[in-house]
Short mmCIF file of C-alpha atoms in Angstrom, two decimals:
data_model
loop_
_atom_site.label_atom_id
_atom_site.label_comp_id
_atom_site.label_asym_id
_atom_site.label_seq_id
_atom_site.Cartn_x
_atom_site.Cartn_y
_atom_site.Cartn_z
CA MET J 783 50.06 32.39 73.72
CA THR J 784 51.90 34.74 76.13
CA ILE J 785 50.45 32.84 79.10
CA ILE J 786 51.62 29.48 77.69
CA ILE J 787 55.18 30.77 77.12
CA SER J 788 55.28 32.22 80.64
CA LEU J 789 54.18 28.91 82.13
CA LEU J 790 56.86 27.03 80.18
CA LEU J 791 59.55 29.44 81.40
CA LEU J 792 58.34 29.10 84.99
CA THR J 793 58.36 25.29 84.70
CA SER J 794 61.97 25.31 83.49
CA LEU J 795 63.06 27.09 86.69
CA LEU J 796 61.38 24.73 89.16
CA PRO J 797 63.45 22.05 90.96
CA TYR J 798 63.46 18.58 89.42
CA GLN J 799 61.47 16.90 92.14
CA THR J 800 58.39 19.02 91.43
CA PHE J 801 58.00 17.33 88.03
CA THR J 802 56.20 14.12 87.30
CA ALA J 803 58.89 11.52 86.62
CA HIS J 804 59.52 10.57 82.98
CA VAL J 805 59.23 6.83 82.97
CA ASN J 806 60.07 5.84 79.39
CA VAL J 807 63.75 5.88 79.95
CA GLY J 808 69.58 4.85 75.52
CA ILE J 809 72.53 4.97 77.32
CA VAL J 810 74.21 8.38 77.45
CA ASN J 811 78.01 8.79 77.70
CA GLY J 812 78.32 5.05 77.15
CA ARG J 813 80.25 2.70 74.92
CA GLU J 814 79.28 -0.07 72.56
CA VAL J 815 79.01 -3.44 74.25
CA LYS J 816 81.28 -6.23 73.09
CA PRO J 817 78.80 -8.19 70.93
CA HIS J 818 76.86 -10.78 72.94
CA SER J 819 78.78 -10.11 76.16
CA ARG J 820 75.42 -9.44 77.83
CA PRO J 821 73.49 -12.50 76.59
CA TYR J 822 70.58 -11.84 78.97
CA MET J 823 69.60 -8.57 77.23
CA VAL J 824 66.46 -8.47 75.10
CA SER J 825 64.84 -5.78 72.98
CA ILE J 826 61.12 -5.42 73.62
CA GLN J 827 59.38 -4.34 70.45
CA LEU J 828 56.03 -3.08 69.24
CA ASN J 829 55.37 -3.37 65.50
CA GLU J 830 59.03 -4.38 65.03
CA GLN J 831 60.24 -1.15 66.66
CA HIS J 832 62.30 -1.11 69.87
CA ILE J 833 60.41 0.48 72.76
CA CYS J 834 62.03 -0.91 75.92
CA GLY J 835 64.74 -3.16 77.25
CA GLY J 836 64.32 -6.33 79.26
CA PHE J 837 66.33 -9.31 80.40
CA LEU J 838 66.03 -13.07 80.58
CA ILE J 839 65.73 -14.59 84.04
CA SER J 840 65.00 -18.11 82.73
CA ASN J 841 64.61 -19.82 79.37
CA GLU J 842 60.98 -18.64 79.14
CA MET J 843 60.67 -15.57 81.38
CA VAL J 844 61.70 -11.95 80.76
CA LEU J 845 61.78 -9.25 83.41
CA THR J 846 61.04 -5.63 82.42
CA ALA J 847 59.20 -2.51 83.61
CA ALA J 848 55.41 -2.58 83.91
CA HIS J 849 55.05 0.81 82.23
CA CYS J 850 56.50 -0.64 78.99
CA TRP J 851 53.18 -2.33 78.24
CA ASP J 852 49.92 -0.68 77.28
CA ARG J 853 47.29 -3.38 77.82
CA ARG J 854 46.17 -3.12 74.19
CA ASP J 855 49.68 -3.71 72.81
CA ILE J 856 50.99 -7.00 71.47
CA LEU J 857 54.72 -7.08 72.18
CA THR J 858 57.51 -9.26 70.86
CA VAL J 859 60.86 -10.02 72.43
CA VAL J 860 64.12 -10.10 70.46
CA VAL J 861 66.81 -12.32 72.00
CA GLY J 862 70.52 -12.59 71.20
CA ALA J 863 70.63 -9.18 69.50
CA HIS J 864 73.43 -6.63 69.26
CA ASP J 865 72.76 -4.56 66.13
CA LEU J 866 68.99 -4.17 65.85
CA ARG J 867 69.31 -3.60 62.09
CA ASN J 868 70.60 -7.13 61.71
CA ILE J 869 68.29 -9.57 63.45
CA LYS J 870 66.68 -12.76 62.17
CA SER J 871 62.96 -13.43 62.26
CA SER J 872 63.70 -16.47 64.42
CA ASP J 873 65.07 -14.13 67.11
CA HIS J 874 61.58 -12.61 67.54
CA ILE J 875 59.55 -14.45 70.16
CA GLY J 876 55.93 -13.73 70.98
CA VAL J 877 54.63 -13.12 74.48
CA MET J 878 52.21 -15.72 75.84
CA SER J 879 51.27 -13.85 79.03
CA TYR J 880 51.87 -10.41 80.52
CA ILE J 881 52.26 -10.34 84.29
CA PRO J 882 52.59 -6.78 85.63
CA HIS J 883 52.80 -6.49 89.40
CA PRO J 884 49.21 -6.41 90.73
CA ASN J 885 49.92 -3.18 92.64
CA TYR J 886 51.58 -1.34 89.76
CA LYS J 887 50.59 2.32 89.62
CA PHE J 888 51.67 5.01 87.15
CA LYS J 889 51.26 8.26 89.12
CA PRO J 890 53.25 8.35 91.31
CA ILE J 891 54.95 5.33 89.84
CA ARG J 892 54.97 2.30 92.13
CA ASN J 893 55.80 -1.43 91.66
CA ASP J 894 57.11 -0.76 88.15
CA ILE J 895 57.97 -4.35 87.35
CA MET J 896 56.55 -6.99 85.00
CA LEU J 897 57.19 -10.56 83.92
CA LEU J 898 56.70 -11.72 80.35
CA ARG J 899 56.15 -15.41 79.75
CA LEU J 900 57.34 -16.28 76.26
CA LYS J 901 55.40 -18.42 73.79
CA LYS J 902 58.35 -20.77 73.49
CA LYS J 903 61.46 -21.55 75.49
CA VAL J 904 64.61 -19.97 74.14
CA GLN J 905 67.56 -22.15 73.24
CA LEU J 906 70.35 -21.21 75.62
CA ASN J 907 73.84 -20.68 74.18
CA ASN J 908 76.71 -18.19 74.40
CA LYS J 909 74.49 -15.46 72.87
CA VAL J 910 71.32 -16.16 74.85
CA ARG J 911 71.47 -16.82 78.58
CA PRO J 912 69.59 -15.62 81.70
CA ILE J 913 71.11 -13.47 84.43
CA SER J 914 71.04 -14.20 88.16
CA LEU J 915 68.73 -12.38 90.56
CA PRO J 916 69.80 -11.11 94.00
CA LYS J 917 69.52 -13.15 97.19
CA ASP J 918 69.95 -10.20 99.57
CA ARG J 919 67.53 -7.34 100.04
CA ASP J 920 70.01 -4.45 100.14
CA ILE J 921 72.90 -3.20 98.05
CA LYS J 922 75.40 -0.79 99.58
CA ALA J 923 75.73 2.82 98.49
CA GLY J 924 78.93 3.32 96.50
CA THR J 925 78.68 -0.06 94.77
CA ARG J 926 79.85 0.21 91.16
CA CYS J 927 77.34 -1.23 88.71
CA SER J 928 76.38 -0.94 85.05
CA VAL J 929 73.42 -0.41 82.74
CA ALA J 930 72.86 -1.31 79.09
CA GLY J 931 70.31 -0.69 76.36
CA TRP J 932 69.40 0.48 72.88
CA GLY J 933 67.93 3.80 74.03
CA ARG J 934 68.86 7.38 73.21
CA LEU J 935 72.54 8.38 73.15
CA LYS J 936 71.69 11.84 74.52
CA THR J 937 68.61 13.51 75.98
CA ASP J 938 67.16 14.64 72.64
CA GLY J 939 69.14 12.26 70.43
CA PRO J 940 68.29 9.17 68.39
CA LEU J 941 67.93 5.61 69.62
CA SER J 942 71.02 3.43 69.20
CA ASP J 943 71.12 0.56 66.71
CA PHE J 944 73.86 -1.06 68.80
CA LEU J 945 73.64 -2.27 72.38
CA MET J 946 75.41 0.29 74.58
CA GLU J 947 76.60 0.16 78.20
CA ALA J 948 77.81 2.53 80.91
CA ASN J 949 79.06 2.37 84.48
CA THR J 950 77.06 3.90 87.30
CA THR J 951 77.23 3.99 91.11
CA ILE J 952 74.55 3.27 93.71
CA LYS J 953 73.61 6.34 95.76
CA ASN J 954 72.45 6.21 99.36
CA GLN J 955 68.74 6.18 99.99
CA ALA J 956 68.71 9.57 101.73
CA GLU J 957 70.17 11.23 98.62
CA CYS J 958 67.67 9.44 96.40
CA GLN J 959 64.78 10.56 98.61
CA HIS J 960 66.03 14.16 98.64
CA SER J 961 66.35 14.23 94.85
CA TRP J 962 62.95 12.71 94.08
CA ASN J 963 60.80 13.59 97.10
CA PHE J 964 57.36 11.89 96.94
CA ASN J 965 58.21 10.14 93.64
CA TYR J 966 60.71 7.92 95.46
CA LEU J 967 59.88 4.97 97.69
CA ALA J 968 62.98 3.47 99.30
CA SER J 969 61.38 0.10 100.08
CA GLN J 970 60.99 -0.67 96.38
CA MET J 971 63.51 1.56 94.58
CA ILE J 972 67.26 2.16 94.12
CA CYS J 973 68.84 5.20 92.48
CA ALA J 974 72.23 5.49 90.78
CA TYR J 975 74.37 8.08 89.02
CA GLY J 976 77.67 7.86 87.14
CA GLY J 977 79.62 8.98 84.11
CA GLY J 978 76.89 7.48 81.94
CA GLY J 979 73.37 6.29 82.48
CA SER J 980 69.93 5.41 81.16
CA CYS J 981 67.80 7.49 78.81
CA LYS J 982 64.59 7.18 76.77
CA GLY J 983 64.34 3.66 75.34
CA ASP J 984 66.32 1.96 78.14
CA ALA J 985 63.39 1.39 80.49
CA GLY J 986 62.98 -2.22 81.56
CA GLY J 987 66.67 -3.04 81.22
CA PRO J 988 68.71 -4.29 84.17
CA LEU J 989 70.89 -2.49 86.67
CA VAL J 990 73.70 -5.02 87.00
CA CYS J 991 76.12 -5.25 89.93
CA GLY J 992 78.76 -7.93 89.48
CA ASP J 993 76.95 -10.73 87.66
CA THR J 994 73.55 -10.05 89.24
CA ALA J 995 70.59 -7.94 88.11
CA VAL J 996 69.59 -5.84 91.13
CA GLY J 997 67.24 -3.33 89.51
CA VAL J 998 64.87 -2.67 86.60
CA THR J 999 65.29 0.71 84.85
CA SER J 1000 62.20 2.72 85.76
CA PHE J 1001 62.43 6.54 85.55
CA ARG J 1002 64.76 9.51 85.13
CA SER J 1003 64.95 13.30 85.22
CA PRO J 1004 62.45 14.92 82.83
CA LEU J 1005 64.99 17.54 81.79
CA ARG J 1006 68.21 15.65 81.27
CA CYS J 1007 69.21 12.00 80.96
CA ASN J 1008 71.70 10.94 83.62
CA SER J 1009 71.23 14.10 85.66
CA PRO J 1010 73.12 14.42 88.99
CA ASP J 1011 70.11 16.27 90.39
CA GLY J 1012 67.63 13.63 89.23
CA PRO J 1013 69.58 10.34 89.35
CA ASN J 1014 68.16 7.37 87.47
CA VAL J 1015 65.73 5.27 89.48
CA TYR J 1016 65.42 1.49 89.31
CA THR J 1017 62.84 -0.88 90.76
CA LYS J 1018 64.58 -2.89 93.49
CA ILE J 1019 64.38 -6.54 92.41
CA SER J 1020 65.08 -7.95 95.87
CA ALA J 1021 61.80 -6.49 97.12
CA TYR J 1022 59.89 -8.76 94.72
CA LEU J 1023 61.53 -12.16 95.16
CA GLN J 1024 58.48 -13.67 96.84
CA TRP J 1025 56.25 -12.41 94.03
CA PHE J 1026 58.59 -13.97 91.45
CA ARG J 1027 58.39 -17.32 93.22
CA GLU J 1028 54.60 -17.18 93.19
CA GLN J 1029 54.51 -16.47 89.47
CA ILE J 1030 57.25 -18.84 88.31
#
């Protein structure tokens, strides 16, 4: 028992980048979204419980993180939601096919991106609508963006019933690499930090700059959500545009 306690104390003193990244990343230091102002957002659920975020990129395709799916799981997608306690059965849509990136790897995490093809096309309206994807490969450091989700409101807190959002800022790739060391791969990742950010339950949701989704929420600091020393990491969507075209 003494040895275990000593190891835990030693672990708590090590720098962040020596840890394995925690990939199941609500929004901390955020605010409640104006209902249905982010009509592309979806809740990805297992047994009618929220596990990850995602977002519509067409009337039948959802983009999310590959690590949100265990190959034995049968997921459903909830569209047009704001308060997860108040959703209709018709808002639940089954998944027809799961399309994780063929080179997805969990340790160290790589190509953490997945498409879900829905069993039926969603009816587009002011509460349900896809978001645009980027045309350019790079986004400048210092760009102000935002994240949203139903995840934890603080590191060890509860999930949120309401869709929350927060502003965040893109960091330069050298800072991201320094913070995350071998966990970070600049060719397929972006990192961001701001007054608020992603936490457990927000994985798979979009990093939005302007009116475009530029990233998919992937992993965070294992010790603290929205940590300046372990800024949130997002899969860079622009690196996968060719793959999207092949699948869609």
